[in-house]
CSV table of C-alpha atoms in Angstrom, one decimal:
chain,number,residue,atom,x,y,z
A,245,MET,CA,60.9,0.0,116.3
A,246,LYS,CA,60.0,2.7,118.7
A,247,LYS,CA,58.1,5.6,117.1
A,248,HIS,CA,58.9,9.2,118.0
A,249,PHE,CA,56.1,11.8,118.1
A,250,PHE,CA,56.7,15.5,117.8
A,251,SER,CA,54.6,17.4,120.3
A,252,PRO,CA,53.1,20.7,119.0
A,253,LEU,CA,54.2,22.2,122.3
A,254,TYR,CA,57.9,22.1,121.1
A,255,PHE,CA,56.9,23.9,117.9
A,256,PHE,CA,55.2,26.7,119.6
A,257,VAL,CA,58.0,27.1,122.1
A,258,ALA,CA,60.5,27.3,119.3
A,259,LEU,CA,58.3,29.7,117.4
A,260,TRP,CA,58.0,32.0,120.4
A,261,ILE,CA,61.7,32.1,120.9
A,262,PHE,CA,62.2,32.8,117.2
A,263,LEU,CA,59.7,35.6,117.0
A,264,PHE,CA,60.5,37.4,120.3
A,265,ASN,CA,64.3,37.2,120.1
A,266,PRO,CA,65.0,38.2,116.5
A,267,ILE,CA,68.0,40.4,117.1
A,268,LEU,CA,71.3,38.9,116.2
A,269,VAL,CA,74.7,40.7,116.1
A,270,GLN,CA,77.7,39.0,114.6
A,271,GLY,CA,76.2,35.6,115.3
A,272,ALA,CA,75.6,36.2,119.0
A,273,SER,CA,72.1,36.4,120.6
A,274,ILE,CA,71.2,39.7,122.3
A,275,LYS,CA,68.4,40.0,124.9
A,276,ALA,CA,65.5,41.5,123.2
A,277,GLU,CA,63.1,42.2,126.1
A,278,SER,CA,63.8,46.0,126.0
A,279,SER,CA,63.7,46.1,122.2
A,280,LEU,CA,60.4,44.1,122.2
A,281,LEU,CA,58.9,46.5,124.7
A,282,HIS,CA,59.7,49.5,122.5
A,283,PHE,CA,58.3,47.7,119.4
A,284,LYS,CA,55.1,46.9,121.1
A,285,THR,CA,54.4,50.3,122.7
A,286,ARG,CA,55.9,52.6,120.1
A,287,TYR,CA,55.1,50.9,116.8
A,288,PHE,CA,52.6,48.0,116.9
A,289,SER,CA,50.2,49.0,119.6
A,290,GLY,CA,47.2,51.4,119.3
A,291,GLU,CA,49.7,54.3,120.1
A,292,ALA,CA,50.6,54.1,116.4
A,293,ASP,CA,47.6,56.4,115.7
A,294,ALA,CA,48.6,58.8,118.5
A,295,PRO,CA,52.4,59.2,118.4
A,296,GLN,CA,54.3,60.7,121.3
A,297,GLU,CA,55.3,64.4,120.8
A,298,GLY,CA,58.5,64.6,118.7
A,299,THR,CA,57.9,61.2,117.0
A,300,HIS,CA,57.8,61.1,113.2
A,301,ARG,CA,57.2,57.9,111.4
A,302,ILE,CA,56.6,56.6,107.9
A,303,TRP,CA,55.5,53.1,106.8
A,304,LEU,CA,56.5,52.1,103.2
A,305,ASN,CA,55.0,49.2,101.2
A,306,LEU,CA,56.6,47.0,98.6
A,307,THR,CA,53.8,45.5,96.4
A,308,SER,CA,53.1,44.0,93.1
A,309,ASP,CA,50.0,43.4,91.0
A,310,GLN,CA,50.4,39.7,91.7
A,311,GLY,CA,49.8,40.2,95.4
A,312,ILE,CA,53.3,40.7,96.9
A,313,PHE,CA,53.2,42.8,100.1
A,314,LYS,CA,56.0,43.7,102.4
A,315,GLN,CA,56.2,46.7,104.7
A,316,LEU,CA,59.0,48.6,106.5
A,317,LEU,CA,59.0,51.4,109.1
A,318,ILE,CA,61.3,54.3,109.6
A,319,GLY,CA,60.7,56.2,112.9
A,320,TYR,CA,62.4,59.3,114.2
A,321,THR,CA,62.0,59.3,118.0
A,322,ALA,CA,63.7,60.4,121.2
A,323,GLY,CA,66.4,58.1,122.4
A,324,ALA,CA,67.2,56.6,118.9
A,325,THR,CA,70.4,57.3,117.0
A,326,ASN,CA,71.3,57.0,113.4
A,327,GLY,CA,73.4,53.9,114.2
A,328,TRP,CA,72.4,50.5,115.5
A,329,ASP,CA,69.9,50.7,118.4
A,330,VAL,CA,68.9,47.5,120.2
A,331,ASN,CA,66.0,49.3,121.8
A,332,PHE,CA,64.5,50.5,118.5
A,333,ASP,CA,65.8,48.6,115.5
A,334,ALA,CA,64.4,45.2,114.3
A,335,ILE,CA,66.2,43.0,111.8
A,336,SER,CA,64.1,41.6,109.0
A,337,LEU,CA,63.3,37.9,109.5
A,338,ASP,CA,63.1,37.4,105.8
A,339,ALA,CA,60.3,34.9,106.4
A,340,TYR,CA,58.2,35.9,103.4
A,341,LYS,CA,59.3,33.8,100.4
A,342,PRO,CA,58.3,36.0,97.4
A,343,ALA,CA,60.1,39.1,98.6
A,344,ASP,CA,61.7,41.1,101.4
A,345,PHE,CA,61.8,44.9,101.9
A,346,TYR,CA,64.0,46.7,104.5
A,347,SER,CA,66.2,49.7,105.3
A,348,VAL,CA,69.9,49.2,105.5
A,349,ASN,CA,72.0,50.4,108.3
A,350,GLU,CA,75.6,49.2,109.3
A,351,ASN,CA,75.1,46.3,106.9
A,352,ARG,CA,71.9,45.2,108.7
A,353,LYS,CA,68.6,44.7,107.0
A,354,LEU,CA,66.0,46.3,109.2
A,355,ALA,CA,62.2,45.9,109.1
A,356,ILE,CA,62.1,48.7,111.7
A,357,GLN,CA,64.7,51.4,112.0
A,358,GLY,CA,64.7,54.1,114.7
A,359,ARG,CA,66.5,57.4,113.9
A,360,ALA,CA,67.5,60.4,115.8
A,361,VAL,CA,65.4,63.5,116.4
A,362,PRO,CA,65.0,66.3,115.4
A,363,LEU,CA,64.0,65.1,112.0
A,364,ASP,CA,66.7,66.3,109.6
A,365,PRO,CA,65.2,67.2,106.2
A,366,ALA,CA,68.6,66.4,104.6
A,367,ASP,CA,68.5,62.8,106.1
A,368,THR,CA,68.8,59.9,103.7
A,369,VAL,CA,68.1,56.2,104.4
A,370,PRO,CA,69.3,53.4,102.1
A,371,LEU,CA,66.6,50.8,101.2
A,372,GLY,CA,67.0,47.3,99.9
A,373,TYR,CA,64.8,44.5,98.7
A,374,ARG,CA,64.9,40.9,97.7
A,375,ALA,CA,62.7,39.5,94.8
A,376,LEU,CA,62.2,35.8,94.2
A,377,PHE,CA,61.0,36.5,90.6
A,378,ALA,CA,61.8,39.0,87.9
A,379,GLY,CA,59.0,41.5,87.2
A,380,ASN,CA,57.5,44.8,88.2
A,381,LEU,CA,57.2,46.1,91.8
A,382,LYS,CA,55.9,49.2,93.5
A,383,ILE,CA,57.1,51.3,96.5
A,384,SER,CA,54.4,53.4,98.1
A,385,ILE,CA,53.5,55.2,101.3
A,386,ASP,CA,51.1,53.3,103.6
A,387,HIS,CA,50.8,56.1,106.2
A,388,ALA,CA,52.9,58.5,108.2
A,389,ASP,CA,52.6,60.7,111.3
A,390,GLY,CA,54.3,63.6,113.1
A,391,ASP,CA,56.2,66.0,110.8
A,392,LEU,CA,56.1,63.3,108.1
A,393,THR,CA,52.3,63.4,107.8
A,394,ASN,CA,52.4,66.0,105.0
A,395,ALA,CA,56.0,66.1,104.1
A,396,ASP,CA,57.4,65.3,100.6
A,397,VAL,CA,58.9,61.8,100.6
A,398,TYR,CA,61.1,60.8,97.7
A,399,ILE,CA,62.5,57.5,96.5
A,400,GLN,CA,65.8,57.8,94.7
A,401,ASP,CA,66.4,55.0,92.2
A,402,LYS,CA,70.2,54.9,91.8
A,403,GLU,CA,69.9,52.5,88.9
A,404,THR,CA,67.8,54.7,86.7
A,405,GLY,CA,68.8,58.1,88.2
A,406,THR,CA,65.1,58.8,89.1
A,407,ILE,CA,64.0,60.8,92.1
A,408,HIS,CA,60.2,60.2,92.6
A,409,ASN,CA,57.9,61.9,95.0
A,410,LEU,CA,55.8,59.2,96.7
A,411,ARG,CA,53.1,61.8,97.6
A,412,PHE,CA,52.0,61.7,94.0
A,413,GLY,CA,51.7,57.9,93.7
A,414,PRO,CA,53.7,54.7,94.0
A,415,TYR,CA,57.1,54.3,92.3
A,416,SER,CA,57.0,51.4,89.8
A,417,PHE,CA,60.1,49.7,88.7
A,418,SER,CA,61.3,46.6,87.0
A,419,THR,CA,63.6,44.1,88.7
A,420,LEU,CA,65.5,40.9,88.2
A,421,SER,CA,65.3,38.2,90.8
A,422,GLY,CA,67.9,38.6,93.5
A,423,THR,CA,68.9,40.8,96.4
A,424,PHE,CA,69.5,44.5,95.9
A,425,ASN,CA,70.8,46.5,98.9
A,426,ASN,CA,72.1,49.6,97.1
A,427,ARG,CA,69.4,50.5,94.6
A,428,PHE,CA,67.1,52.8,96.6
A,429,VAL,CA,67.4,55.8,99.0
A,430,LEU,CA,64.6,57.3,101.0
A,431,ARG,CA,65.0,61.1,101.2
A,432,TYR,CA,62.9,64.2,102.0
A,433,THR,CA,64.1,66.6,99.3
A,434,ASP,CA,64.6,66.2,95.6
A,435,LYS,CA,68.0,67.8,95.7
A,436,ASN,CA,70.7,68.5,98.3
A,437,LEU,CA,69.5,71.3,100.5
A,438,ASP,CA,70.9,73.1,103.5
A,439,VAL,CA,68.7,72.3,106.5
A,440,ASP,CA,68.0,75.9,107.5
A,441,GLU,CA,67.3,76.8,103.9
A,442,PHE,CA,64.7,74.0,103.7
A,443,LYS,CA,63.0,75.0,106.9
A,444,THR,CA,62.8,78.7,105.7
A,445,HIS,CA,61.1,77.8,102.5
A,446,SER,CA,58.7,75.4,104.2
A,447,GLU,CA,57.7,77.9,107.0
A,448,ASN,CA,57.2,80.8,104.6
A,449,PHE,CA,54.7,79.0,102.4
A,450,THR,CA,51.0,78.3,103.3
A,451,ALA,CA,48.2,76.4,101.6
A,452,VAL,CA,44.7,76.6,103.0
A,453,SER,CA,41.2,75.8,101.8
A,454,LYS,CA,38.2,77.9,102.6
A,455,ASP,CA,34.7,77.9,101.0
A,456,GLN,CA,35.8,75.6,98.1
A,457,THR,CA,38.8,77.9,97.3
A,458,ILE,CA,42.4,77.0,97.8
A,459,ILE,CA,44.6,79.9,98.8
A,460,LEU,CA,48.4,79.7,98.3
A,461,ASN,CA,50.8,82.3,99.7
A,462,SER,CA,54.6,82.4,99.6
A,463,ALA,CA,56.5,85.0,101.6
A,464,GLU,CA,59.9,83.9,100.3
A,465,SER,CA,59.5,83.6,96.6
A,466,THR,CA,56.9,84.0,93.8
A,467,LEU,CA,55.0,80.9,92.6
A,468,ARG,CA,56.0,79.3,89.3
A,469,GLU,CA,53.8,76.3,88.9
A,470,VAL,CA,50.9,74.7,90.9
A,471,SER,CA,49.3,71.3,90.5
A,472,VAL,CA,46.4,69.9,92.5
A,473,PHE,CA,45.8,66.1,92.8
A,474,ASP,CA,43.3,64.0,94.5
A,475,ILE,CA,44.5,61.3,96.9
A,476,SER,CA,44.6,58.7,94.0
A,477,GLY,CA,47.0,60.9,92.1
A,478,LYS,CA,44.5,62.2,89.5
A,479,LEU,CA,45.3,65.7,88.3
A,480,LEU,CA,42.5,68.2,89.1
A,481,TYR,CA,44.2,71.5,88.4
A,482,SER,CA,47.4,72.8,86.8
A,483,ARG,CA,48.8,76.2,86.1
A,484,THR,CA,52.3,77.4,85.0
A,485,ASN,CA,54.1,80.7,84.6
A,486,ILE,CA,52.2,82.2,87.6
A,487,GLY,CA,54.8,84.9,88.7
A,488,THR,CA,53.0,86.1,91.8
A,489,PRO,CA,53.4,85.3,95.5
A,490,GLN,CA,49.7,84.4,96.0
A,491,LEU,CA,47.2,82.3,94.1
A,492,GLU,CA,43.5,81.5,94.7
A,493,ILE,CA,42.1,78.4,93.0
A,494,ASP,CA,38.3,78.3,92.9
A,495,SER,CA,37.7,76.3,89.7
A,496,ILE,CA,37.9,72.8,91.2
A,497,GLN,CA,34.6,71.0,91.2
A,498,SER,CA,34.9,68.4,93.9
A,499,GLY,CA,33.1,67.0,96.9
A,500,THR,CA,34.7,67.0,100.4
A,501,GLN,CA,38.0,65.1,100.2
A,502,ILE,CA,41.7,65.4,100.9
A,503,LEU,CA,43.8,67.0,98.1
A,504,LEU,CA,47.5,67.3,97.4
A,505,VAL,CA,48.8,70.7,96.3
A,506,LYS,CA,52.2,70.6,94.6
A,507,THR,CA,53.8,74.1,94.3
A,508,THR,CA,57.1,75.0,92.5
A,509,LEU,CA,58.6,78.3,93.5
A,510,GLU,CA,60.6,80.5,91.2
A,511,ASN,CA,63.7,79.6,93.1
A,512,GLY,CA,63.2,76.0,92.1
A,513,TYR,CA,62.0,74.6,95.5
A,514,ILE,CA,59.1,72.2,95.4
A,515,LEU,CA,56.6,72.1,98.3
A,516,THR,CA,53.7,69.7,98.8
A,517,ARG,CA,50.7,70.3,101.1
A,518,LYS,CA,47.8,68.1,102.0
A,519,ILE,CA,44.6,70.0,102.5
A,520,PHE,CA,41.0,69.2,103.4
A,521,PHE,CA,38.9,70.6,100.6
């Protein structure tokens, strides 16, 4: 009987086609050369550390203590829309057996999603995931750039009713095995804000560090509460019932590091600033 041998060449050809033409719409293949070019130059090349002006990106991780790791990217950039964009969006290949993590847009599961600029503080992005096993998972910020570098970033858990600020640590949750496309929402406020209102409060608040002293100043409203955390989420300072528009904090004993300052104004708005202490 004649034996048939499978050449490794066929495997690598098939793999190349699979990896570099991942975009499918309603079962029909779409040319991905333009999309691939945008992925390479805008997201996966060295330019990721030096984004183009007007580009704002955030990378989110789904992890577990057992070693699960999946990452997605949301990027606000010129030319993208809030709908399906063949030049910017990439469908998740779901090739990682333990789990998958993606944003959801027009019923597509996206590992990369481009969205329109300017960045709208009221924007929300549905997130979904797949888990092979029941257990505990975490959602966290890997890194961000542009206007998202220091911005508050929230995960809304529609199952528990929780809205968690990822700037203060990962969001841990329990899950059953299965696929869940409607549980989470990425958002940039912890309540529904008017866009102009959000910008006004953000622009009228400053947090600076000078000579081991943190100086907070609000021109819009007095300060109610202030908390200072290190980058790991450890609480270094907390004060409530402040009642003044300015506060100086000189009691933190710390070496040179990045700190997160969470400030609640009397009108209820919460602002977070990252400072170099």
